[in-house]
Amino acid sequence: MGGREIGAAAIPRTMRIPGVYRPQADTGLLIEALGRLPIEPGTRVLDVCTGSGAVALAAVAAGSRNVTAVDLCRRAVWTARWNARIRGFRCVAVHRADVTDFRPEGCFDVIVCNPPYVPTPPSARTCGAERAWNAGAEGRALLDPLCTRLPSLLTERGRLLIVQSEYADIDKTIRLLGRQRAEARVVARRRIPFGPIMSLRTGHLDRMGLLPVGADDRGHYSEEIAVIEAAAPFVPAPRPGRDARGAGLERLSTGRRAPTSGLR
């Protein structure tokens, strides 16, 4: 599969219609982290906020033959479907859905997500392409509900990968995932210069107290992007003396994760 190099990962070449997010350094870092996971033909992959479908295509290139991609933007859905179709990737199913209420059949072995995370002043317009990056005053308008929702869609040994900027509070993502009993940690980091969007947000970032004290020698600011990996939520064993009826609860008493039979 052809692609362009950004960092250490090759981003699949994609066609886009106006209003669809162009894969950038965060996409490349997410694909790089995905490439470190064991992906087999039967690995079920969910690509959340798929945009052009680049990460979904990378999941197929990594070996999966069961990929689901979702986005709320109609243009993104059309674009991702087209990019999968022109490659003959019939194993990629693209859906228009609000992922915080998305109810697929069964759970996923791997979930990848590149959500909007750019801190945005209330006065900023959020329509069309802006929906791909505008994410509320703190950059967490979608990150917060995703941290609550996505762990419940993982299989017993599933892995979740989310990419975001340091300006959207990486530590908070780890904390929120931890509240879902998901074991979370940063698995990839990269410092990149501000692009056009972040450069326009320096005033807002400064008012929020998020901007560093000074720019570099050339007057440029930078940001660290990171991929957070979360393991499937751990289900604690019943406390001694509790009734553990049924084979499923007996398995829980060993301290292993509970098998996932469906979605809540």
Coordinates of C-alpha atoms in Angstrom, one line a residue:
M1 CA 0.0 0.0 0.0
G2 CA 1.4 3.3 -1.0
G3 CA 1.7 6.1 1.6
R4 CA 3.6 9.1 2.7
E5 CA 6.1 9.1 5.6
I6 CA 5.4 11.2 8.7
G7 CA 7.6 10.3 11.6
A8 CA 8.1 6.5 11.7
A9 CA 4.8 5.5 10.2
A10 CA 3.6 5.4 6.6
I11 CA 0.2 7.0 6.3
P12 CA -1.9 5.4 3.5
R13 CA -2.6 7.8 0.7
T14 CA -6.2 8.8 0.7
M15 CA -8.5 10.8 -1.4
R16 CA -10.6 13.5 0.4
I17 CA -13.5 15.7 -0.4
P18 CA -13.6 19.3 1.0
G19 CA -14.4 19.3 4.7
V20 CA -12.6 16.1 5.6
Y21 CA -9.6 16.1 8.0
R22 CA -6.3 15.6 6.2
P23 CA -4.1 12.9 7.9
Q24 CA -1.3 14.6 9.7
A25 CA 1.4 13.8 12.3
D26 CA -1.1 12.6 14.9
T27 CA -2.5 10.1 12.4
G28 CA 1.0 8.9 11.7
L29 CA 1.8 8.5 15.4
L30 CA -1.5 6.5 16.0
I31 CA -0.7 4.2 13.0
E32 CA 2.8 3.7 14.5
A33 CA 1.4 2.6 17.8
L34 CA -1.2 0.4 16.0
G35 CA 1.7 -1.3 14.2
R36 CA 3.2 -2.5 17.5
L37 CA 0.0 -4.5 18.4
P38 CA -0.4 -8.1 17.3
I39 CA -3.0 -7.9 14.4
E40 CA -4.3 -11.0 12.8
P41 CA -7.0 -11.6 10.1
G42 CA -9.6 -12.3 12.8
T43 CA -8.7 -9.2 14.9
R44 CA -11.8 -7.0 15.2
V45 CA -10.7 -3.3 14.8
L46 CA -12.8 -0.2 15.4
D47 CA -11.6 3.1 14.0
V48 CA -13.4 6.0 15.8
C49 CA -13.5 9.4 14.2
T50 CA -12.2 7.8 11.0
G51 CA -12.0 11.0 8.8
S52 CA -10.5 9.9 5.5
G53 CA -10.3 6.3 6.7
A54 CA -6.4 6.3 6.8
V55 CA -6.1 4.5 10.1
A56 CA -8.8 1.9 9.1
L57 CA -6.7 1.3 5.9
A58 CA -3.6 0.9 8.0
A59 CA -5.4 -1.7 10.2
V60 CA -6.0 -3.8 7.0
A61 CA -2.4 -3.3 6.0
A62 CA -1.4 -4.6 9.4
G63 CA -3.3 -7.8 8.9
S64 CA -6.9 -7.3 10.1
R65 CA -9.8 -8.5 7.8
N66 CA -12.5 -7.2 10.1
V67 CA -12.5 -3.4 10.4
T68 CA -15.3 -1.1 11.4
A69 CA -14.9 2.7 11.0
V70 CA -17.3 5.4 12.3
D71 CA -17.6 9.1 12.0
L72 CA -20.4 11.6 12.5
C73 CA -19.5 13.6 9.4
R74 CA -21.3 12.5 6.3
R75 CA -18.4 13.6 4.1
A76 CA -16.0 11.7 6.2
V77 CA -18.1 8.5 5.8
W78 CA -18.3 8.9 2.0
T79 CA -14.6 9.6 1.9
A80 CA -13.6 6.6 4.0
R81 CA -16.0 4.3 2.1
W82 CA -14.5 5.4 -1.2
N83 CA -10.9 5.0 0.0
A84 CA -11.7 1.4 1.1
R85 CA -13.5 0.6 -2.1
I86 CA -10.8 1.8 -4.5
R87 CA -8.4 -0.6 -2.7
G88 CA -10.9 -3.5 -2.8
F89 CA -11.0 -3.6 1.0
R90 CA -14.4 -5.2 1.4
C91 CA -13.5 -6.0 5.0
V92 CA -13.9 -2.3 6.0
A93 CA -17.4 -1.3 7.0
V94 CA -17.9 2.4 7.5
H95 CA -20.9 3.8 9.4
R96 CA -22.2 7.3 10.2
A97 CA -22.7 7.3 14.0
D98 CA -22.3 9.2 17.2
V99 CA -19.7 6.9 18.8
T100 CA -20.8 7.9 22.3
D101 CA -24.1 6.1 21.4
F102 CA -22.8 3.6 18.8
R103 CA -24.0 0.0 19.5
P104 CA -22.2 -2.5 17.3
E105 CA -22.7 -6.2 17.5
G106 CA -20.1 -7.5 19.8
C107 CA -16.9 -5.9 21.1
F108 CA -13.5 -5.2 19.5
D109 CA -10.0 -6.4 20.0
V110 CA -8.5 -3.1 19.0
I111 CA -10.0 0.4 19.1
V112 CA -8.1 3.3 17.6
C113 CA -9.3 6.9 17.9
N114 CA -8.1 10.3 16.7
P115 CA -10.8 12.6 18.1
P116 CA -11.1 16.4 17.9
Y117 CA -8.9 17.8 20.7
V118 CA -8.0 21.4 19.9
P119 CA -9.0 23.9 22.6
T120 CA -11.5 26.2 21.1
P121 CA -12.8 29.6 22.2
P122 CA -16.6 29.9 22.4
S123 CA -16.6 32.4 19.6
A124 CA -15.0 30.0 17.1
R125 CA -17.2 28.6 14.3
T126 CA -17.6 24.8 14.5
C127 CA -19.1 23.5 11.3
G128 CA -17.8 21.7 8.2
A129 CA -14.1 20.9 8.5
E130 CA -13.8 22.6 11.9
R131 CA -15.7 19.7 13.6
A132 CA -12.6 17.6 12.9
W133 CA -10.5 19.6 15.4
N134 CA -12.6 22.1 17.5
A135 CA -13.2 20.5 20.9
G136 CA -14.5 23.0 23.4
A137 CA -12.6 25.4 25.7
E138 CA -10.3 22.7 27.1
G139 CA -10.2 20.4 24.1
R140 CA -12.1 17.7 25.8
A141 CA -15.7 18.0 24.5
L142 CA -15.4 14.6 22.9
L143 CA -12.4 13.1 24.8
D144 CA -14.3 13.0 28.1
P145 CA -17.3 10.9 26.8
L146 CA -15.0 8.7 24.7
C147 CA -12.9 7.8 27.8
T148 CA -16.1 6.7 29.5
R149 CA -17.7 4.9 26.5
L150 CA -14.8 3.2 24.6
P151 CA -13.5 0.8 27.3
S152 CA -16.9 -0.9 27.4
L153 CA -16.5 -1.8 23.7
L154 CA -13.3 -3.8 24.3
T155 CA -13.0 -7.6 24.4
E156 CA -11.5 -9.3 27.4
R157 CA -7.9 -8.7 26.1
G158 CA -8.7 -5.7 24.0
R159 CA -6.5 -2.6 23.5
L160 CA -7.6 1.0 23.1
L161 CA -5.4 3.6 21.4
I162 CA -6.2 7.4 21.6
V163 CA -4.1 10.1 20.2
Q164 CA -4.2 13.7 21.5
S165 CA -2.3 16.9 22.3
E166 CA -0.7 17.8 25.6
Y167 CA -2.9 20.9 25.5
A168 CA -6.0 18.7 26.0
D169 CA -4.6 17.2 29.2
I170 CA -3.1 13.8 28.7
D171 CA -3.1 13.1 32.4
K172 CA -6.8 13.6 32.6
T173 CA -7.4 11.0 29.8
I174 CA -5.4 8.5 31.8
R175 CA -7.3 9.3 35.0
L176 CA -10.7 9.0 33.3
L177 CA -9.8 5.7 31.7
G178 CA -8.6 4.5 35.1
R179 CA -12.0 5.2 36.5
Q180 CA -13.4 2.7 34.0
R181 CA -10.8 0.2 35.5
A182 CA -8.8 0.4 32.3
E183 CA -5.0 0.2 32.7
A184 CA -3.8 3.2 30.8
R185 CA -0.4 4.6 29.9
V186 CA 1.4 6.7 27.2
V187 CA 3.0 4.4 24.6
A188 CA 4.2 7.0 22.0
R189 CA 5.1 10.7 22.1
R190 CA 6.3 13.2 19.5
R191 CA 6.9 17.0 19.7
I192 CA 5.8 18.8 16.6
P193 CA 5.6 22.5 15.7
F194 CA 2.2 24.3 15.8
G195 CA 0.3 23.9 12.6
P196 CA -2.0 26.6 11.2
I197 CA -4.9 25.8 13.5
M198 CA -2.9 25.7 16.7
S199 CA -1.1 28.9 15.7
L200 CA -4.5 30.6 15.5
R201 CA -5.3 29.4 19.0
T202 CA -2.3 30.9 20.8
G203 CA -4.4 33.7 22.2
H204 CA -7.0 31.3 23.6
L205 CA -4.3 28.9 25.0
D206 CA -2.6 31.9 26.7
R207 CA -5.9 33.0 28.3
M208 CA -6.5 29.4 29.5
G209 CA -3.0 29.4 31.0
L210 CA -1.9 26.5 28.7
L211 CA 0.6 28.2 26.6
P212 CA 4.3 27.8 27.5
V213 CA 6.2 30.8 28.9
G214 CA 7.9 31.5 25.5
A215 CA 8.3 30.4 22.0
D216 CA 11.5 29.0 20.5
D217 CA 14.3 31.1 19.0
R218 CA 12.3 31.5 15.8
G219 CA 9.2 32.6 17.6
H220 CA 7.4 29.3 17.0
Y221 CA 5.5 27.2 19.5
S222 CA 5.3 23.4 19.6
E223 CA 3.1 20.8 21.1
E224 CA 3.6 17.2 22.3
I225 CA 1.2 14.7 20.8
A226 CA 0.8 11.3 22.6
V227 CA -0.9 8.0 22.1
I228 CA -2.5 6.6 25.2
E229 CA -3.0 2.8 25.3
A230 CA -5.6 1.3 27.6
A231 CA -6.2 -2.3 28.3
A232 CA -9.6 -3.8 28.7
P233 CA -11.3 -2.9 32.0
F234 CA -10.3 -5.3 34.9
V235 CA -13.2 -6.9 36.7
P236 CA -12.2 -7.5 40.4
A237 CA -12.8 -10.8 42.0
P238 CA -15.8 -11.1 44.4
R239 CA -14.8 -10.5 48.1
P240 CA -14.6 -13.6 50.3
G241 CA -17.9 -14.7 51.6
R242 CA -19.9 -13.3 48.7
D243 CA -22.1 -15.7 46.8
A244 CA -20.5 -16.6 43.5
R245 CA -23.2 -18.5 41.7
G246 CA -22.6 -19.7 38.2
A247 CA -19.6 -20.6 36.1
G248 CA -19.0 -17.0 35.0
L249 CA -18.7 -15.8 38.6
E250 CA -16.5 -18.8 39.5
R251 CA -14.1 -17.7 36.8
L252 CA -14.1 -14.2 38.3
S253 CA -12.8 -15.6 41.6
T254 CA -9.5 -16.4 40.0
G255 CA -8.8 -12.7 39.4
R256 CA -9.0 -13.0 35.6
R257 CA -10.9 -10.5 33.5
A258 CA -14.5 -11.4 33.0
P259 CA -15.4 -12.6 29.5
T260 CA -17.4 -10.1 27.5
S261 CA -20.6 -11.4 26.1
G262 CA -22.0 -8.2 24.7
L263 CA -22.5 -4.5 25.1
R264 CA -24.1 -2.7 27.9

